[in-house]
Coordinates of C-alpha atoms in Angstrom, one line a residue:
M1 CA 61.1 -14.1 -1.5
K2 CA 59.9 -17.6 -2.4
L3 CA 58.4 -17.9 1.1
N4 CA 56.5 -14.6 0.6
S5 CA 55.3 -15.9 -2.8
N6 CA 54.1 -19.1 -1.3
I7 CA 52.2 -17.2 1.5
G8 CA 50.6 -15.0 -1.1
T9 CA 49.5 -18.0 -3.2
I10 CA 48.1 -19.8 -0.1
A11 CA 46.2 -16.7 0.9
K12 CA 44.7 -16.3 -2.5
E13 CA 43.7 -20.0 -2.5
I14 CA 42.0 -19.6 0.9
I15 CA 40.1 -16.5 -0.2
C16 CA 38.9 -18.3 -3.3
L17 CA 37.8 -21.3 -1.2
L18 CA 35.9 -19.0 1.2
Y19 CA 34.1 -17.4 -1.7
V20 CA 33.3 -20.8 -3.2
M21 CA 31.9 -22.0 0.1
L22 CA 29.9 -18.8 0.6
F23 CA 28.4 -18.7 -2.9
V24 CA 27.6 -22.4 -3.2
Y25 CA 25.9 -22.4 0.2
A26 CA 24.0 -19.2 -0.6
A27 CA 22.9 -20.4 -4.0
V28 CA 21.8 -23.8 -2.8
S29 CA 19.9 -22.2 0.2
K30 CA 18.0 -19.9 -2.2
L31 CA 17.1 -22.7 -4.7
L32 CA 16.0 -25.1 -1.9
D33 CA 13.6 -22.5 -0.6
F34 CA 13.0 -20.7 -3.9
D35 CA 9.4 -19.6 -3.3
N36 CA 10.3 -17.9 0.0
F37 CA 13.4 -16.3 -1.6
Q38 CA 11.2 -14.9 -4.4
V39 CA 8.7 -13.6 -1.9
Q40 CA 11.5 -11.8 0.1
L41 CA 12.8 -10.2 -3.1
G42 CA 9.2 -9.1 -3.9
Q43 CA 9.2 -7.2 -0.6
S44 CA 12.6 -5.7 -1.2
P45 CA 12.7 -1.9 -1.5
L46 CA 15.2 -2.1 -4.3
L47 CA 14.3 -5.2 -6.3
S48 CA 10.5 -5.6 -6.0
V49 CA 9.7 -5.2 -9.6
Y50 CA 12.7 -7.3 -10.7
A51 CA 12.0 -10.1 -8.3
S52 CA 11.1 -12.7 -10.9
F53 CA 14.4 -12.0 -12.9
V54 CA 16.7 -11.5 -10.0
S55 CA 15.5 -14.6 -8.1
W56 CA 17.0 -16.7 -10.8
I57 CA 20.0 -14.6 -11.9
V58 CA 21.5 -14.3 -8.4
P59 CA 21.9 -18.0 -7.5
T60 CA 22.9 -18.7 -11.1
L61 CA 25.7 -16.1 -10.9
E62 CA 26.8 -17.4 -7.5
L63 CA 27.2 -20.9 -8.9
L64 CA 28.9 -19.6 -12.1
I65 CA 31.4 -17.6 -10.1
A66 CA 32.1 -20.6 -7.9
C67 CA 32.9 -22.6 -11.0
L68 CA 35.2 -19.8 -12.3
L69 CA 37.2 -19.8 -9.1
F70 CA 37.8 -23.6 -9.5
I71 CA 39.4 -23.2 -12.9
P72 CA 43.0 -21.7 -12.6
K73 CA 42.9 -19.9 -16.0
L74 CA 39.6 -18.3 -15.2
R75 CA 40.2 -17.5 -11.6
D76 CA 41.1 -13.9 -12.1
Y77 CA 37.8 -13.3 -13.9
G78 CA 36.1 -15.1 -11.0
L79 CA 37.8 -12.8 -8.5
Y80 CA 36.6 -9.7 -10.3
A81 CA 33.1 -11.2 -10.5
C82 CA 33.3 -11.8 -6.7
L83 CA 34.3 -8.2 -6.2
C84 CA 31.4 -6.9 -8.4
L85 CA 28.7 -9.1 -6.9
M86 CA 29.8 -8.6 -3.3
T87 CA 30.0 -4.8 -3.9
M88 CA 26.5 -4.9 -5.2
F89 CA 25.3 -6.8 -2.2
T90 CA 27.1 -4.2 0.1
A91 CA 25.6 -1.3 -1.8
Y92 CA 22.2 -2.9 -1.6
I93 CA 22.3 -3.2 2.2
Y94 CA 23.7 0.4 2.6
I95 CA 20.9 1.8 0.6
V96 CA 18.3 -0.2 2.5
L97 CA 19.6 1.0 5.8
H98 CA 20.0 4.7 4.9
Y99 CA 17.7 5.6 2.0
S100 CA 14.9 3.1 1.9
S101 CA 11.5 3.9 3.4
F102 CA 11.6 0.5 5.3
V103 CA 14.0 -2.3 6.1
P104 CA 12.8 -5.7 4.8
C105 CA 13.3 -9.2 6.3
S106 CA 16.7 -10.8 6.1
C107 CA 17.6 -13.0 3.1
G108 CA 17.7 -16.3 4.8
G109 CA 20.3 -19.0 5.1
I110 CA 23.3 -18.5 7.3
L111 CA 22.9 -14.7 7.0
E112 CA 19.3 -14.9 8.4
K113 CA 20.7 -14.7 12.0
M114 CA 22.6 -11.5 11.2
S115 CA 21.3 -8.0 11.8
W116 CA 21.5 -5.7 8.8
N117 CA 24.4 -3.8 10.2
V118 CA 26.4 -7.0 10.9
H119 CA 25.5 -8.2 7.4
L120 CA 26.9 -4.9 6.1
V121 CA 30.2 -5.5 7.9
F122 CA 30.3 -9.1 6.7
N123 CA 29.9 -8.0 3.1
I124 CA 32.6 -5.3 3.4
F125 CA 35.0 -7.9 4.8
F126 CA 34.4 -10.1 1.8
V127 CA 34.9 -7.1 -0.6
C128 CA 38.2 -6.5 1.1
L129 CA 39.1 -10.2 0.7
A130 CA 38.4 -10.0 -3.1
V131 CA 40.5 -6.8 -3.4
L132 CA 43.4 -8.6 -1.6
A133 CA 43.1 -11.7 -3.7
I134 CA 43.2 -9.6 -6.9
F135 CA 46.3 -7.8 -5.8
L136 CA 48.0 -11.0 -4.8
S137 CA 47.2 -12.5 -8.2
Y138 CA 48.4 -9.5 -10.0
K139 CA 51.6 -9.4 -8.1
S140 CA 52.2 -13.0 -8.8
Q141 CA 51.7 -12.6 -12.6
I142 CA 53.9 -9.4 -12.7
K143 CA 56.8 -11.5 -11.4
K144 CA 56.1 -14.0 -14.1
N145 CA 55.8 -11.3 -16.8
K146 CA 52.4 -12.6 -17.7
I147 CA 50.6 -9.3 -17.4
S148 CA 51.3 -5.6 -18.2
N149 CA 50.9 -2.6 -16.0
R150 CA 47.9 -1.5 -18.0
F151 CA 45.8 -4.0 -16.0
S152 CA 46.9 -2.7 -12.6
P153 CA 44.2 -3.3 -9.9
I154 CA 44.8 0.3 -8.8
K155 CA 43.1 1.3 -12.0
S156 CA 40.6 -1.5 -12.5
I157 CA 39.2 -2.1 -9.0
P158 CA 37.8 1.4 -8.5
I159 CA 36.1 1.1 -12.0
F160 CA 34.5 -2.2 -11.2
I161 CA 33.4 -1.1 -7.7
S162 CA 31.9 2.2 -9.1
L163 CA 30.0 0.4 -11.9
S164 CA 28.6 -2.1 -9.4
I165 CA 27.4 0.7 -7.1
I166 CA 25.9 2.7 -10.0
L167 CA 24.0 -0.4 -11.1
I168 CA 22.4 -0.9 -7.7
I169 CA 21.5 2.8 -7.4
A170 CA 19.9 2.6 -10.9
L171 CA 17.9 -0.5 -9.8
F172 CA 16.8 1.3 -6.6
L173 CA 15.6 4.5 -8.4
S174 CA 13.8 2.6 -11.2
S175 CA 12.2 0.1 -8.9
E176 CA 10.8 2.9 -6.6
E177 CA 9.4 4.8 -9.6
I178 CA 7.7 1.6 -11.0
M179 CA 6.4 0.5 -7.6
E180 CA 4.8 3.8 -6.8
H181 CA 3.4 4.8 -10.2
K182 CA 3.4 1.7 -12.5
N183 CA 3.1 -1.1 -10.0
P184 CA 3.1 -4.6 -11.5
F185 CA 0.8 -5.9 -8.8
I186 CA 3.5 -6.4 -6.1
R187 CA 2.6 -5.4 -2.6
R188 CA 5.1 -3.9 -0.2
Y189 CA 4.3 -5.2 3.2
I190 CA 6.0 -3.2 5.9
K191 CA 6.3 -4.3 9.5
R192 CA 5.2 -1.9 12.3
T193 CA 2.9 0.1 10.1
V194 CA 0.0 0.2 12.6
Q195 CA -0.1 -1.0 16.2
L196 CA -3.3 -2.0 18.1
V197 CA -3.6 0.2 21.2
H198 CA -7.3 -0.1 22.3
S199 CA -10.4 -2.2 21.7
K200 CA -14.0 -2.0 22.9
D201 CA -16.9 -4.4 22.6
L202 CA -20.0 -2.5 21.4
I203 CA -22.2 -5.6 22.0
Y204 CA -24.0 -5.1 18.7
N205 CA -22.7 -5.4 15.2
S206 CA -25.0 -2.7 13.7
Y207 CA -22.6 0.2 14.2
Y208 CA -20.9 2.3 11.5
F209 CA -18.3 5.1 11.6
S210 CA -19.9 8.6 11.5
G211 CA -16.8 10.7 11.9
S212 CA -14.4 12.1 14.5
S213 CA -13.1 15.2 16.3
P214 CA -9.6 15.6 17.6
D215 CA -10.4 13.8 20.8
K216 CA -13.5 11.7 20.0
L217 CA -14.7 9.0 17.6
Y218 CA -18.4 9.0 16.6
L219 CA -20.4 5.9 15.6
G220 CA -23.9 5.6 14.2
N221 CA -26.2 2.6 14.6
Y222 CA -28.5 1.3 11.8
T223 CA -31.0 -0.1 14.3
T224 CA -31.3 3.2 16.3
P225 CA -30.7 5.7 13.4
L226 CA -31.2 8.9 15.4
Q227 CA -28.6 8.0 18.0
I228 CA -24.9 8.6 18.0
I229 CA -22.3 7.4 20.5
S230 CA -18.9 9.1 21.0
I231 CA -15.8 7.4 22.4
D232 CA -12.8 9.3 23.6
T233 CA -9.3 8.3 22.3
S234 CA -8.5 6.5 25.5
F235 CA -11.5 4.2 24.9
K236 CA -12.5 4.8 28.6
F237 CA -15.4 7.1 28.2
Q238 CA -18.5 6.8 26.1
D239 CA -21.5 9.2 25.6
T240 CA -24.8 8.8 23.8
H241 CA -26.3 11.6 21.8
N242 CA -29.9 11.6 20.6
I243 CA -31.1 13.7 17.6
E244 CA -34.7 14.7 17.5
N245 CA -36.7 14.4 14.3
S246 CA -37.5 18.0 13.6
D247 CA -40.1 17.1 11.0
P248 CA -42.3 14.1 12.0
K249 CA -44.0 14.3 8.6
I250 CA -40.8 13.0 6.9
H251 CA -40.8 9.2 6.8
Y252 CA -37.2 8.2 6.8
R253 CA -36.2 4.8 5.4
S254 CA -32.4 4.8 5.3
I255 CA -30.9 7.3 7.7
K256 CA -27.2 7.8 7.9
I257 CA -25.5 10.4 10.2
L258 CA -22.1 11.9 9.2
V259 CA -20.0 14.0 11.6
R260 CA -17.6 16.4 9.9
G261 CA -15.8 18.9 12.1
K262 CA -18.2 20.6 14.5
Y263 CA -21.2 19.8 12.3
F264 CA -23.4 16.7 11.9
Y265 CA -25.5 15.8 8.9
L266 CA -28.6 13.6 9.0
M267 CA -29.1 12.2 5.5
D268 CA -31.6 9.9 3.8
G269 CA -31.3 9.8 0.0
S270 CA -34.6 7.9 -0.4
V271 CA -36.6 10.9 0.9
P272 CA -34.5 12.9 -0.1
S273 CA -33.3 14.9 2.9
I274 CA -30.2 16.4 4.5
L275 CA -30.5 18.1 7.8
A276 CA -27.6 19.7 9.6
G277 CA -26.7 20.8 13.1
S278 CA -23.9 21.4 15.6
T279 CA -22.3 18.7 17.7
E280 CA -22.3 21.1 20.6
D281 CA -26.1 20.5 21.3
W282 CA -26.9 17.8 18.6
K283 CA -30.0 19.8 17.5
I284 CA -31.0 20.2 13.9
S285 CA -30.6 23.8 12.9
S286 CA -30.9 23.8 9.1
K287 CA -32.3 21.9 6.1
L288 CA -31.2 21.8 2.5
N289 CA -33.9 22.3 -0.1
G290 CA -34.2 21.1 -3.6
L291 CA -32.2 18.0 -3.1
P292 CA -32.1 15.2 -5.7
Y293 CA -32.6 11.6 -4.7
F294 CA -29.2 10.0 -3.9
T295 CA -27.6 6.7 -3.1
A296 CA -24.4 8.1 -1.7
A297 CA -23.4 11.6 -0.6
E298 CA -20.5 13.4 1.1
P299 CA -20.5 17.0 2.4
I300 CA -18.1 19.4 0.8
D301 CA -19.1 22.1 3.2
T302 CA -22.3 23.0 5.1
S303 CA -24.1 24.0 1.9
S304 CA -22.7 21.8 -0.8
F305 CA -22.5 18.0 -1.4
I306 CA -21.1 15.6 -3.9
F307 CA -23.6 12.8 -4.5
R308 CA -24.4 9.7 -6.6
N309 CA -27.8 8.7 -7.9
N310 CA -29.4 6.7 -10.8
N311 CA -30.4 9.6 -13.0
G312 CA -27.9 8.6 -15.7
I313 CA -28.8 7.1 -19.1
K314 CA -31.0 4.0 -18.6
S315 CA -30.9 4.6 -14.9
A316 CA -27.1 4.3 -14.7
N317 CA -25.1 5.7 -11.8
I318 CA -24.0 9.3 -12.1
L319 CA -22.1 11.7 -9.9
G320 CA -23.2 15.3 -9.3
I321 CA -22.7 18.4 -7.2
Y322 CA -25.4 20.0 -5.1
T323 CA -24.9 23.6 -4.0
A324 CA -27.6 25.2 -1.9
N325 CA -26.6 28.8 -2.6
N326 CA -26.5 28.5 -6.4
D327 CA -29.4 29.2 -8.7
R328 CA -28.6 26.0 -10.4
K329 CA -28.5 23.8 -7.4
I330 CA -27.8 20.5 -9.1
Q331 CA -25.0 19.9 -11.6
Y332 CA -24.5 16.4 -13.0
K333 CA -21.1 15.2 -14.2
P334 CA -21.9 12.4 -16.6
H335 CA -18.3 12.0 -17.8
L336 CA -17.0 10.8 -14.5
L337 CA -18.4 7.3 -14.1
K338 CA -17.6 5.1 -17.1
K339 CA -20.1 2.4 -18.1
Q340 CA -18.6 -0.9 -19.0
I341 CA -21.5 -3.3 -18.8
D342 CA -24.8 -2.0 -17.4
G343 CA -23.9 1.4 -15.8
I344 CA -25.2 0.4 -12.4
F345 CA -23.4 -2.6 -10.9
D346 CA -20.2 -2.1 -12.9
T347 CA -19.9 1.6 -11.7
D348 CA -20.8 0.8 -8.1
G349 CA -18.3 2.0 -5.5
I350 CA -17.6 4.2 -2.5
L351 CA -17.6 8.0 -2.4
H352 CA -15.2 10.0 -0.1
Y353 CA -14.2 13.6 0.4
S354 CA -11.0 15.1 1.8
R355 CA -11.4 18.5 3.4
K356 CA -7.7 18.9 3.6
M357 CA -7.0 18.3 -0.1
K358 CA -10.4 19.7 -1.3
R359 CA -10.8 16.6 -3.3
S360 CA -13.6 14.0 -3.8
V361 CA -12.6 10.4 -4.4
Y362 CA -14.7 7.6 -5.9
V363 CA -13.3 4.0 -5.6
Y364 CA -14.9 1.4 -7.9
F365 CA -15.7 -2.0 -6.3
Y366 CA -15.2 -4.1 -9.4
R367 CA -12.3 -2.5 -11.3
N368 CA -8.9 -1.1 -10.4
E369 CA -9.8 2.6 -10.9
I370 CA -10.0 5.6 -8.6
I371 CA -11.6 8.9 -9.7
V372 CA -10.4 12.2 -8.1
T373 CA -12.3 15.5 -8.6
D374 CA -12.2 19.0 -7.3
N375 CA -14.9 20.8 -5.4
N376 CA -16.8 21.6 -8.6
G377 CA -16.9 18.0 -9.7
N378 CA -14.2 18.5 -12.4
L379 CA -12.0 15.6 -13.0
T380 CA -8.5 16.0 -11.5
H381 CA -7.2 12.6 -12.5
R382 CA -8.0 8.9 -12.7
S383 CA -5.6 6.5 -11.1
K384 CA -5.3 2.8 -10.8
T385 CA -5.1 0.5 -7.8
I386 CA -2.2 -1.9 -8.0
D387 CA -4.2 -5.0 -9.2
T388 CA -4.6 -5.7 -12.9
F389 CA -8.5 -5.9 -13.2
S390 CA -9.4 -2.9 -15.3
R391 CA -12.7 -4.3 -16.4
A392 CA -15.5 -5.3 -14.1
K393 CA -16.1 -9.1 -14.0
I394 CA -19.8 -9.2 -13.3
K395 CA -22.8 -10.9 -15.0
V396 CA -26.1 -9.0 -15.1
S397 CA -29.5 -10.4 -15.9
Y398 CA -32.5 -8.3 -17.0
L399 CA -35.9 -9.3 -15.7
K400 CA -39.5 -8.1 -16.2
N401 CA -39.1 -6.8 -19.7
E402 CA -35.6 -5.5 -18.8
T403 CA -36.9 -3.1 -16.1
V404 CA -35.2 -5.0 -13.3
R405 CA -31.5 -5.8 -13.2
K406 CA -29.9 -8.4 -10.9
M407 CA -26.5 -10.0 -10.5
S408 CA -26.8 -13.5 -11.9
A409 CA -23.4 -14.6 -10.6
P410 CA -21.1 -13.6 -7.7
P411 CA -19.0 -10.6 -8.9
L412 CA -15.2 -10.4 -8.6
T413 CA -14.7 -7.7 -6.0
V414 CA -11.4 -5.8 -6.5
N415 CA -11.7 -3.0 -3.9
S416 CA -13.9 -3.6 -0.9
L417 CA -13.9 -1.3 2.1
S418 CA -12.1 2.1 1.9
T419 CA -11.4 5.3 3.9
L420 CA -9.9 8.6 3.0
H421 CA -8.2 11.1 5.3
N422 CA -6.2 14.1 3.9
N423 CA -4.0 12.7 1.2
L424 CA -4.1 9.0 2.2
L425 CA -6.6 6.5 0.8
F426 CA -6.8 3.1 2.5
I427 CA -8.5 0.3 0.5
E428 CA -9.2 -3.2 1.5
S429 CA -8.2 -5.4 -1.5
K430 CA -9.7 -8.7 -2.3
I431 CA -7.1 -9.8 -4.9
P432 CA -3.7 -11.4 -3.9
G433 CA -0.7 -10.0 -5.8
Q434 CA 2.6 -11.5 -6.8
Y435 CA 4.9 -13.2 -4.2
E436 CA 2.3 -13.3 -1.4
D437 CA 1.7 -15.9 1.2
P438 CA -1.8 -17.5 0.8
A439 CA -1.9 -18.2 4.5
L440 CA -2.0 -14.5 5.2
W441 CA -5.1 -14.0 3.1
K442 CA -6.9 -16.7 5.1
H443 CA -6.4 -14.9 8.4
A444 CA -6.3 -11.2 7.6
S445 CA -7.8 -8.4 5.4
I446 CA -5.1 -6.7 3.3
I447 CA -5.1 -2.9 3.3
D448 CA -3.4 -1.1 0.4
V449 CA -2.4 2.6 1.0
Y450 CA -2.4 5.2 -1.8
D451 CA -1.4 8.9 -1.8
I452 CA -3.9 10.8 -3.9
S453 CA -1.7 13.9 -4.0
K454 CA 1.2 12.1 -5.6
N455 CA -1.0 9.6 -7.4
S456 CA 1.1 6.8 -6.0
Y457 CA 1.0 3.5 -4.1
V458 CA 2.6 3.7 -0.7
L459 CA 2.5 0.3 1.1
S460 CA 0.3 -2.5 2.4
F461 CA -0.4 -4.1 5.7
P462 CA -2.8 -6.8 7.2
I463 CA -5.6 -6.4 9.7
F464 CA -6.1 -9.8 11.3
M465 CA -9.5 -11.4 12.0
I466 CA -10.9 -11.9 15.4
G467 CA -12.0 -15.5 15.6
D468 CA -14.2 -15.9 12.5
D469 CA -15.1 -12.2 12.3
K470 CA -13.6 -10.2 9.5
L471 CA -13.0 -6.5 8.9
K472 CA -16.3 -4.7 8.1
S473 CA -15.4 -1.0 8.2
L474 CA -12.4 1.4 8.3
Y475 CA -12.0 5.0 9.5
L476 CA -8.8 7.0 9.3
T477 CA -7.6 10.1 11.3
D478 CA -4.3 12.0 11.6
R479 CA -2.9 9.6 14.2
H480 CA -5.2 6.5 14.2
L481 CA -6.9 3.9 12.1
Y482 CA -10.2 2.6 13.6
V483 CA -11.7 -0.6 12.4
L484 CA -15.0 -2.5 13.1
I485 CA -14.7 -6.3 13.4
G486 CA -17.7 -8.2 14.6
T487 CA -19.1 -6.3 17.6
K488 CA -15.7 -4.7 18.4
V489 CA -14.2 -1.4 17.5
L490 CA -10.4 -1.3 17.5
M491 CA -8.0 1.6 17.5
Y492 CA -4.6 1.3 15.8
E493 CA -1.9 3.8 16.1
L494 CA -0.2 4.9 12.9
K495 CA 3.5 4.3 13.0
E496 CA 6.2 6.5 11.6
N497 CA 6.0 5.4 7.9
L498 CA 2.3 6.4 7.7
K499 CA 2.7 9.4 10.0
N500 CA 5.3 10.7 7.6
A501 CA 3.2 10.0 4.6
I502 CA 0.0 11.8 5.8
Q503 CA -0.3 15.5 5.2
T504 CA -1.5 17.2 8.4
D505 CA -0.2 20.8 8.0

């Protein structure tokens, strides 16, 4: 019996020593590379919003538990603390592997070389060691009549394990809710979000995205405004389409061609003029009458558009709806764009339309706001991008008796390029968030993805520069993201996390 008692004592001592070595090493590794550890927590699917707190509390707890295991009178408390902490680590990995939308990078140190599944087995092994040590300690104290049956591990261990798992589940659910709807400016970078599959040199850098069909991408050219090129999805075949000016009397100054479905629209808001035709023959077949001047426009259907112009108070930007078939063709919506400084520069942005969702979306350049409206221009909701700049940081000077306005200082751009397809809105952000690597921002453009149907943030990913050339345009379809960088057009395939997020049915 004495031999068995000695073996139990030695086994407990070895388990305590293993835990001390594990926790001290883990804590020191985290503290020595604290910035990287905090960044990794910021990318965690469970702990993103708690990264600043957890990054300090975890190594502190690991060192505290190691100290408890060194003190004989406190060792039992230390063993239960080991059980709880290792159970939480195990539950964390299990949720990441089975319920998270993505699997983040490893946590560094000696465990960095382990796969997540091996890491899970490793943690379960140490949970079992903690359970064994608690039973050995209890058995030893029962023999010495130092403890009553009320504190039996059979009763206490399931309680501590259950509470530990519940805590991790609660952190996961609350973190996901905050990240999607009340994001504290923490980006969630997910690997293998998009993959480059094709690229093509267009020779010139004057192209822009006009639209797409299921098997073709269309690009317009600012220097040859009545010409469209189409590229098939294999990037092997290219066609050129010329559109004839059906009315030579019209002197166009700023032509833009949009392709939507089987129709194309030749637009110039400075005339103003919108002509339409079929992509089957690329001939103009109709003209919209009674148009207002506009600085941006998106077709809702063949006879109605949402547009922006400067007919607001004191020439401020204003959104409106044009409907050719109505007696009242033009209806302005003055409540949509909110003036903060001058009503022009501070409300500048990009206008989009989703045929699938029947929603118009306006993305401000200089503040973290997105406006979503229905087909009648009625406000559906306002939402925020994940940055914290709710007020435009611009400086405007008034010249010539306040009849001319100019930017007198470089503005702080919050949202730059953007593209909308179905429910997903891609925005190039210019503002780094918390726990981000500055080196990434030097070599890539950061794209934030939002779901306008859920009013939520989805994820972020980088588009890397080509030499010194940066991203200059985006275009999204069901399966691909197209980008223009310098003179090149590139096609990225959407991977599963984005394919699952986009509504195509």
